[in-house]
Coordinates of C-alpha atoms in Angstrom, one line a residue:
M1 CA 145.8 300.0 128.6
L2 CA 147.6 296.8 126.2
S3 CA 148.7 299.9 124.6
R4 CA 151.0 301.4 127.1
L5 CA 151.3 298.2 129.3
F6 CA 153.2 297.0 125.9
Q7 CA 154.3 299.8 124.6
L8 CA 153.0 299.3 121.2
E9 CA 153.1 302.7 119.4
E10 CA 157.2 302.2 120.6
H11 CA 157.3 299.0 118.5
K12 CA 154.9 300.6 115.7
T13 CA 152.2 297.7 115.9
S14 CA 148.4 297.7 117.6
V15 CA 146.3 295.1 119.2
K16 CA 145.0 293.2 116.0
T17 CA 148.7 292.5 115.0
E18 CA 149.7 291.4 118.3
L19 CA 146.6 289.3 119.1
L20 CA 146.8 287.5 115.4
A21 CA 150.6 286.9 115.8
G22 CA 150.3 285.5 119.1
M23 CA 147.6 282.9 117.6
T24 CA 150.3 282.5 114.9
T25 CA 153.2 281.7 117.4
F26 CA 150.6 279.4 119.2
L27 CA 149.3 277.4 116.2
T28 CA 153.3 276.4 115.1
M29 CA 154.2 275.6 118.7
V30 CA 151.1 273.3 120.3
Y31 CA 152.0 270.3 119.4
I32 CA 154.2 270.0 122.3
V33 CA 151.1 269.1 124.7
V34 CA 150.4 266.2 122.9
V35 CA 154.1 265.2 121.6
N36 CA 155.2 265.9 124.9
P37 CA 153.1 263.2 127.2
I38 CA 153.7 260.8 124.2
I39 CA 157.8 261.1 125.0
L40 CA 157.6 261.6 128.9
A41 CA 155.0 258.2 129.2
D42 CA 158.2 256.2 128.0
A43 CA 159.9 257.1 131.1
G44 CA 156.4 256.0 133.5
V45 CA 155.3 259.8 133.8
P46 CA 151.2 259.8 133.3
F47 CA 150.1 261.5 130.8
E48 CA 147.5 263.6 132.5
Q49 CA 150.4 264.8 134.6
V50 CA 152.7 266.0 131.6
F51 CA 149.5 267.0 130.1
L52 CA 148.9 269.6 132.7
A53 CA 153.2 270.3 134.0
T54 CA 153.6 271.1 129.9
I55 CA 150.5 273.1 130.1
I56 CA 151.7 275.0 133.0
A57 CA 155.3 275.4 132.3
A58 CA 154.7 276.8 129.1
V59 CA 152.1 279.5 131.4
V60 CA 154.8 280.5 133.3
G61 CA 157.6 281.2 131.6
T62 CA 155.8 282.9 128.7
L63 CA 153.8 285.1 130.9
W64 CA 157.2 286.0 132.8
M65 CA 158.7 287.0 128.9
A66 CA 155.7 288.7 128.1
F67 CA 155.6 290.7 131.4
A68 CA 158.8 291.3 132.7
A69 CA 161.0 291.4 129.3
N70 CA 157.9 292.6 126.9
F71 CA 159.4 290.5 124.3
P72 CA 157.2 287.9 121.5
I73 CA 159.4 285.1 122.4
A74 CA 157.3 282.4 124.0
I75 CA 158.5 279.1 126.7
A76 CA 157.8 275.7 126.5
P77 CA 159.1 272.1 126.7
G78 CA 161.8 271.5 124.3
M79 CA 162.1 268.9 122.0
G80 CA 165.3 266.8 122.8
L81 CA 165.4 267.5 126.2
N82 CA 162.3 265.7 126.9
A83 CA 164.1 262.6 124.4
Y84 CA 167.0 262.5 126.8
F85 CA 165.0 262.5 130.0
A86 CA 163.1 259.8 128.5
Y87 CA 165.3 257.2 126.9
S88 CA 168.8 258.5 128.2
V89 CA 168.4 259.5 131.9
V90 CA 165.1 257.3 133.2
G91 CA 165.3 254.7 130.0
A92 CA 168.9 253.3 130.4
N93 CA 168.9 253.2 134.3
E94 CA 166.4 251.2 135.9
A95 CA 167.7 252.2 139.7
V96 CA 166.1 256.0 138.1
G97 CA 162.7 256.5 138.0
Y98 CA 161.2 260.0 136.9
E99 CA 160.8 261.0 140.2
V100 CA 164.4 261.3 140.3
A101 CA 164.9 262.4 136.9
F102 CA 162.6 265.6 137.6
G103 CA 165.2 266.3 140.6
A104 CA 167.3 266.5 138.5
V105 CA 165.7 268.9 136.4
F106 CA 164.6 270.6 139.5
I107 CA 168.3 271.3 140.3
S108 CA 170.2 272.6 137.1
G109 CA 166.9 274.8 137.2
I110 CA 167.5 276.8 140.2
L111 CA 171.3 276.8 138.7
F112 CA 169.9 278.1 135.5
I113 CA 168.4 280.6 138.0
I114 CA 171.2 281.8 139.6
L115 CA 173.4 282.0 136.3
S116 CA 170.9 284.3 134.5
L117 CA 171.3 286.9 137.6
T118 CA 175.2 286.7 137.4
S119 CA 177.5 287.5 134.5
F120 CA 178.7 283.6 134.6
R121 CA 176.9 282.6 132.0
E122 CA 177.6 285.1 129.4
K123 CA 181.5 283.4 130.9
L124 CA 180.6 279.6 130.3
I125 CA 178.6 280.4 126.1
E126 CA 181.9 282.1 125.3
A127 CA 184.1 279.3 126.6
I128 CA 182.1 276.7 124.4
P129 CA 183.3 276.2 120.8
S130 CA 180.7 277.1 118.5
N131 CA 180.8 273.9 116.5
L132 CA 180.2 272.1 119.0
K133 CA 177.3 274.1 120.4
H134 CA 176.2 273.2 116.5
G135 CA 176.8 270.2 116.6
I136 CA 174.9 269.7 120.0
T137 CA 171.6 270.8 118.0
A138 CA 172.3 268.7 115.2
G139 CA 173.0 265.5 117.4
I140 CA 169.8 266.3 119.3
G141 CA 167.9 266.4 116.1
L142 CA 169.0 263.2 114.7
F143 CA 168.1 261.9 117.8
I144 CA 164.6 263.1 117.8
A145 CA 164.1 262.0 114.3
F146 CA 165.6 258.7 114.8
I147 CA 162.9 258.4 117.3
G148 CA 160.1 259.3 115.5
M149 CA 161.0 256.9 113.0
R150 CA 161.0 253.7 115.8
L151 CA 157.6 254.9 117.4
T152 CA 155.7 254.0 114.5
G153 CA 157.7 251.2 112.9
L154 CA 158.8 253.2 110.0
I155 CA 162.3 251.2 111.6
V156 CA 162.8 248.3 113.6
P157 CA 165.3 246.4 115.3
H158 CA 168.1 244.1 112.8
P159 CA 170.0 241.5 115.2
E160 CA 172.7 242.4 112.8
N161 CA 172.7 245.9 111.7
L162 CA 170.7 247.5 114.5
V163 CA 168.0 248.4 112.7
S164 CA 166.2 248.1 109.8
L165 CA 163.3 249.2 107.2
G166 CA 159.7 248.5 108.9
D167 CA 156.8 246.9 107.8
L168 CA 155.5 249.5 105.2
Q169 CA 152.5 248.0 104.9
S170 CA 151.2 247.8 107.8
P171 CA 148.4 250.5 109.2
Q172 CA 150.9 252.1 111.4
V173 CA 153.4 252.9 109.0
M174 CA 151.2 253.8 106.5
L175 CA 149.2 257.0 108.5
A176 CA 152.7 258.3 109.4
L177 CA 154.5 258.1 105.9
F178 CA 150.7 259.8 105.3
G179 CA 151.4 262.4 107.7
L180 CA 154.7 263.5 106.8
T181 CA 154.1 264.0 103.4
V182 CA 151.1 265.9 104.3
T183 CA 152.9 267.4 106.4
I184 CA 155.8 268.4 104.4
I185 CA 153.6 269.5 101.6
L186 CA 152.8 271.7 103.7
M187 CA 155.8 273.2 105.2
S188 CA 156.8 273.9 101.5
L189 CA 153.3 275.8 101.0
K190 CA 155.2 278.2 103.8
I191 CA 151.8 277.4 106.2
S192 CA 152.8 278.7 109.5
A193 CA 151.3 276.0 111.6
A194 CA 152.0 273.3 109.1
L195 CA 153.2 270.7 112.3
F196 CA 150.0 271.1 114.0
L197 CA 147.9 271.3 110.7
G198 CA 149.8 268.0 109.7
M199 CA 148.9 266.6 113.2
V200 CA 145.3 267.3 112.4
I201 CA 144.6 266.5 108.9
T202 CA 146.6 262.8 110.1
G203 CA 144.3 262.9 113.2
V204 CA 141.3 263.1 111.1
A205 CA 142.3 260.1 108.1
A206 CA 142.9 257.9 111.7
Y207 CA 138.7 258.6 113.0
L208 CA 138.2 258.0 109.4
F209 CA 139.5 254.2 109.0
G210 CA 139.0 253.7 112.8
M211 CA 142.5 253.8 114.4
L212 CA 141.4 257.4 116.4
S213 CA 138.5 257.3 119.0
F214 CA 137.2 259.5 121.1
T215 CA 135.5 257.1 124.0
E216 CA 136.1 259.9 126.8
G217 CA 135.1 262.7 124.6
V218 CA 136.4 266.0 123.6
A219 CA 136.7 268.4 126.5
S220 CA 136.5 268.0 130.9
I221 CA 137.8 269.7 133.7
P222 CA 141.6 269.9 134.2
S223 CA 142.2 268.1 137.8
N224 CA 144.7 268.9 139.9
P225 CA 147.9 268.6 138.9
E226 CA 150.1 266.5 141.4
W227 CA 153.5 268.6 142.3
F228 CA 156.7 268.4 144.5
I229 CA 156.3 264.8 142.7
F230 CA 160.5 264.4 143.5
G231 CA 159.7 265.4 147.2
S232 CA 161.2 268.4 148.6
P233 CA 164.1 270.7 147.2
L234 CA 166.5 269.0 149.5
D235 CA 165.6 265.7 148.3
A236 CA 166.3 266.6 144.9
L237 CA 169.7 267.5 146.1
V238 CA 170.2 264.4 148.1
N239 CA 169.2 262.0 144.9
V240 CA 171.5 264.0 142.4
I241 CA 174.6 263.2 144.6
Q242 CA 173.3 260.0 145.6
Y243 CA 172.3 258.5 142.2
G244 CA 175.6 260.8 140.7
L245 CA 173.2 262.5 138.4
Y246 CA 176.1 265.0 138.1
A247 CA 176.3 265.3 134.2
V248 CA 172.3 265.0 134.0
V249 CA 172.3 268.4 136.0
F250 CA 175.2 270.0 133.7
S251 CA 173.7 268.7 130.7
F252 CA 170.2 269.8 131.2
L253 CA 172.0 272.8 132.1
L254 CA 174.7 273.3 129.4
V255 CA 171.8 272.6 126.5
T256 CA 168.9 274.5 127.9
I257 CA 171.6 277.9 128.2
F258 CA 173.1 277.2 125.0
D259 CA 169.0 276.9 123.2
T260 CA 167.2 279.1 125.0
T261 CA 170.2 282.2 124.6
G262 CA 171.1 281.3 120.6
T263 CA 167.0 281.4 120.1
M264 CA 166.4 284.6 121.6
I265 CA 168.9 286.6 119.6
G266 CA 168.2 284.8 116.6
V267 CA 164.4 285.8 117.2
A268 CA 165.1 289.3 118.4
Q269 CA 167.6 290.0 115.4
Q270 CA 164.0 289.2 113.4
A271 CA 162.0 290.8 115.7
G272 CA 164.4 294.1 115.3
I273 CA 164.9 294.1 119.3
M274 CA 168.5 294.3 119.4
K275 CA 170.4 296.9 120.2
G276 CA 173.9 296.5 118.4
N277 CA 175.1 293.0 119.7
K278 CA 173.3 293.2 122.6
M279 CA 169.7 292.4 124.0
P280 CA 167.7 294.5 126.1
K281 CA 166.4 293.3 129.1
A282 CA 168.2 289.5 128.2
R283 CA 168.3 289.0 131.8
Q284 CA 164.5 288.8 132.4
A285 CA 164.1 287.1 129.6
L286 CA 166.7 284.2 130.5
L287 CA 164.5 284.3 133.5
A288 CA 161.8 283.7 132.1
D289 CA 162.9 280.3 130.9
S290 CA 165.1 279.6 133.6
V291 CA 161.5 280.1 136.4
A292 CA 159.8 278.1 133.8
K293 CA 162.1 275.0 133.9
T294 CA 162.2 274.9 137.2
V295 CA 157.9 275.7 137.8
G296 CA 157.8 272.8 134.9
S297 CA 160.0 270.3 136.9
V298 CA 157.9 270.6 140.0
F299 CA 154.8 269.5 138.3
G300 CA 156.4 267.2 135.8
T301 CA 158.0 267.8 132.9
S302 CA 161.0 268.1 131.5
P303 CA 163.1 271.2 130.5
T304 CA 161.3 274.5 128.8
T305 CA 163.3 276.5 126.3
A306 CA 162.5 279.2 124.1
Y307 CA 160.8 278.5 121.2
I308 CA 162.3 279.1 117.8
E309 CA 158.4 279.1 116.4
S310 CA 158.2 282.5 117.8
S311 CA 159.8 283.8 114.4
A312 CA 156.4 282.5 113.0
G313 CA 154.5 284.8 115.4
V314 CA 157.6 287.8 114.6
A315 CA 157.3 287.4 110.7
A316 CA 153.2 287.7 111.5
G317 CA 154.0 290.7 113.1
G318 CA 154.5 290.6 117.0
R319 CA 156.9 292.7 118.5
T320 CA 155.7 292.9 122.1
G321 CA 154.9 290.9 124.9
L322 CA 151.2 291.3 123.9
T323 CA 152.1 288.5 121.6
T324 CA 153.0 286.1 124.4
L325 CA 150.5 287.0 126.2
T326 CA 147.8 285.8 123.2
V327 CA 150.1 282.4 123.5
A328 CA 149.7 281.9 127.4
V329 CA 146.0 282.7 127.2
L330 CA 145.2 279.9 124.0
F331 CA 147.4 277.4 126.0
I332 CA 145.3 277.6 129.2
I333 CA 142.4 277.3 126.9
T334 CA 143.8 274.1 125.9
A335 CA 144.0 272.6 129.0
F336 CA 140.4 272.1 129.1
F337 CA 140.6 269.6 125.7
S338 CA 142.7 266.4 127.7
P339 CA 140.8 263.9 126.2
V340 CA 141.1 264.9 122.9
V341 CA 145.1 264.7 123.5
G342 CA 145.0 262.1 125.2
A343 CA 143.0 259.9 122.4
V344 CA 146.2 261.5 120.1
S345 CA 149.2 261.0 121.9
G346 CA 147.9 257.2 122.0
I347 CA 148.8 256.8 118.2
A348 CA 152.7 257.8 117.4
A349 CA 152.1 258.0 114.3
I350 CA 149.7 260.8 114.5
T351 CA 153.3 263.3 116.1
A352 CA 155.9 260.9 114.8
P353 CA 156.5 263.0 112.0
T354 CA 156.5 266.0 113.7
L355 CA 159.2 264.7 115.7
I356 CA 161.0 263.3 112.2
I357 CA 160.4 267.1 111.0
V358 CA 161.2 269.3 113.7
G359 CA 164.9 266.5 113.7
S360 CA 165.7 268.1 110.5
L361 CA 165.6 271.4 111.2
M362 CA 167.1 271.3 113.8
V363 CA 169.7 269.3 111.9
G364 CA 170.6 271.9 110.0
A365 CA 173.3 273.5 112.4
V366 CA 175.6 271.6 110.4
S367 CA 175.9 274.3 107.8
H368 CA 177.7 276.1 110.4
I369 CA 180.4 273.4 112.0
K370 CA 183.7 274.6 110.2
W371 CA 184.3 270.9 108.5
N372 CA 187.8 272.4 106.9
E373 CA 189.1 271.9 110.2
F374 CA 189.2 269.0 111.2
D375 CA 190.4 269.7 115.0
E376 CA 186.8 272.1 114.8
A377 CA 185.1 269.5 112.8
F378 CA 186.1 266.3 114.7
P379 CA 184.2 266.7 118.1
A380 CA 181.3 268.0 116.4
F381 CA 181.0 265.2 114.3
L382 CA 181.6 263.1 116.9
V383 CA 178.9 264.3 119.1
I384 CA 176.6 264.4 116.2
L385 CA 177.3 260.4 115.7
S386 CA 177.0 259.5 119.2
M387 CA 173.9 260.7 120.4
P388 CA 171.7 258.6 118.2
L389 CA 173.9 255.4 118.2
T390 CA 174.2 255.5 122.1
S391 CA 170.6 256.8 122.7
S392 CA 172.5 259.2 125.0
I393 CA 172.5 263.2 124.5
A394 CA 174.7 263.7 127.9
T395 CA 177.4 261.0 125.9
G396 CA 177.3 262.6 123.2
I397 CA 178.0 266.3 124.7
A398 CA 180.8 264.4 127.0
L399 CA 183.3 262.7 123.9
G400 CA 182.6 266.1 122.3
F401 CA 184.0 267.9 125.2
I402 CA 186.8 265.1 125.4
T403 CA 188.0 265.4 122.1
Y404 CA 188.3 269.2 121.3
P405 CA 190.9 270.2 123.9
I406 CA 192.9 266.5 123.3
M407 CA 192.7 268.0 119.9
K408 CA 193.3 271.4 120.0
I409 CA 196.3 270.9 122.6
F410 CA 198.4 268.1 119.9
S411 CA 197.6 270.6 116.7
G412 CA 200.0 273.7 118.8
K413 CA 196.4 275.3 119.6
R414 CA 196.2 275.4 123.2
K415 CA 195.4 279.1 124.0
E416 CA 192.3 278.0 121.5
V417 CA 191.2 276.2 124.4
H418 CA 189.4 278.2 127.3
P419 CA 190.0 276.5 130.8
L420 CA 186.1 276.0 131.4
V421 CA 186.2 273.3 128.4
L422 CA 189.3 272.2 129.7
I423 CA 187.7 271.4 133.5
F424 CA 184.8 270.5 131.6
A425 CA 186.4 267.6 129.9
I426 CA 188.5 267.0 133.1
L427 CA 184.6 266.5 134.5
F428 CA 182.6 264.5 132.2
A429 CA 186.0 261.5 131.2
I430 CA 185.5 260.9 134.9
Q431 CA 181.9 260.8 134.8
L432 CA 181.7 258.1 131.4
V433 CA 184.3 256.1 133.2
F434 CA 183.8 256.0 136.8
L435 CA 180.4 256.9 137.3
P436 CA 177.3 255.2 136.0
H437 CA 175.8 257.0 132.7

């Protein structure tokens, strides 16, 4: 039955291969159930709420991908966007609580669903300069790595230079450095579950040295998660208008569109799914992410995205939705181990190495920027520089969008600027000058 349902013979794969591929993908991305609650906790969101919401969003999106698109691409709350949610949307504005921010995620999710059902998504993707896309990815990566180093005390505030090196003899910093060393060794050995295994080994070290304890046991029955924590859909819309969160909604929408589309195309090419320059069932695949994003916001997590870690499962032979069905089932099983995840999430040194390494992988996007063309390179550079220094992904995107058309126009390359980019530049300029951000 599984063979017919997922067309295994047509894709030249087997049930065994797909199950092993699903386990591989799951092990490479399961770190998110630990890291996501840690980051969103800084926005005041209760651990249990984020833990269950992370799993619900991952299961919904991944099952949609499995049955509607039959793709081996897993969905879960994305790194970078959770940091933006916690530190730029909630942390930078005392008037905006996490409930209001989840409403903004919900609105952007609804817009993403609508765009996924129309051709506007393709037009929007084509409109944004590729160098800005790469700059956004790299800037988010640098911001994530910065957060990872700050959480563990590897870097600390400095009165004159903003930040400086922390106390390398403190137990927390030593544990983080141990975890980072172990994980990069595993990465160098090309072990597919390196990020997850790195956290496990670091957690064992923390337990042996008395830094980690499991006072509430190992497993438990999941509680009933609260839902619609932002109120009703109408409340979400009213709050976006009241608090002027237009740039926030746009940032959530923009990053998820580019991140998801780019990841899907890359993994689909690796799996041999692409037909020329087109991806079959692209609409269903994009709906998987947009629906998961919307559902996740209802239960209390930041936006979802297609996971590049899915490439590990594809490398293991995954070609169909049976791979992602396996991932979804494993996420459901994980829901019964919240005490373990809760204990681990209380020690930043266990998870911070993952943030730093994921950040380094995202910064790799700078290699695609046209550095020899100043009017292309500088806007991307400004995006990368301003995200960590302003602790705001939205500000970085805004500055990039504003400077790009200015430089192109005065370089005599007005025709290279898409009208949508001009519109976004004006909207971002108004937002930075007149609206709270």
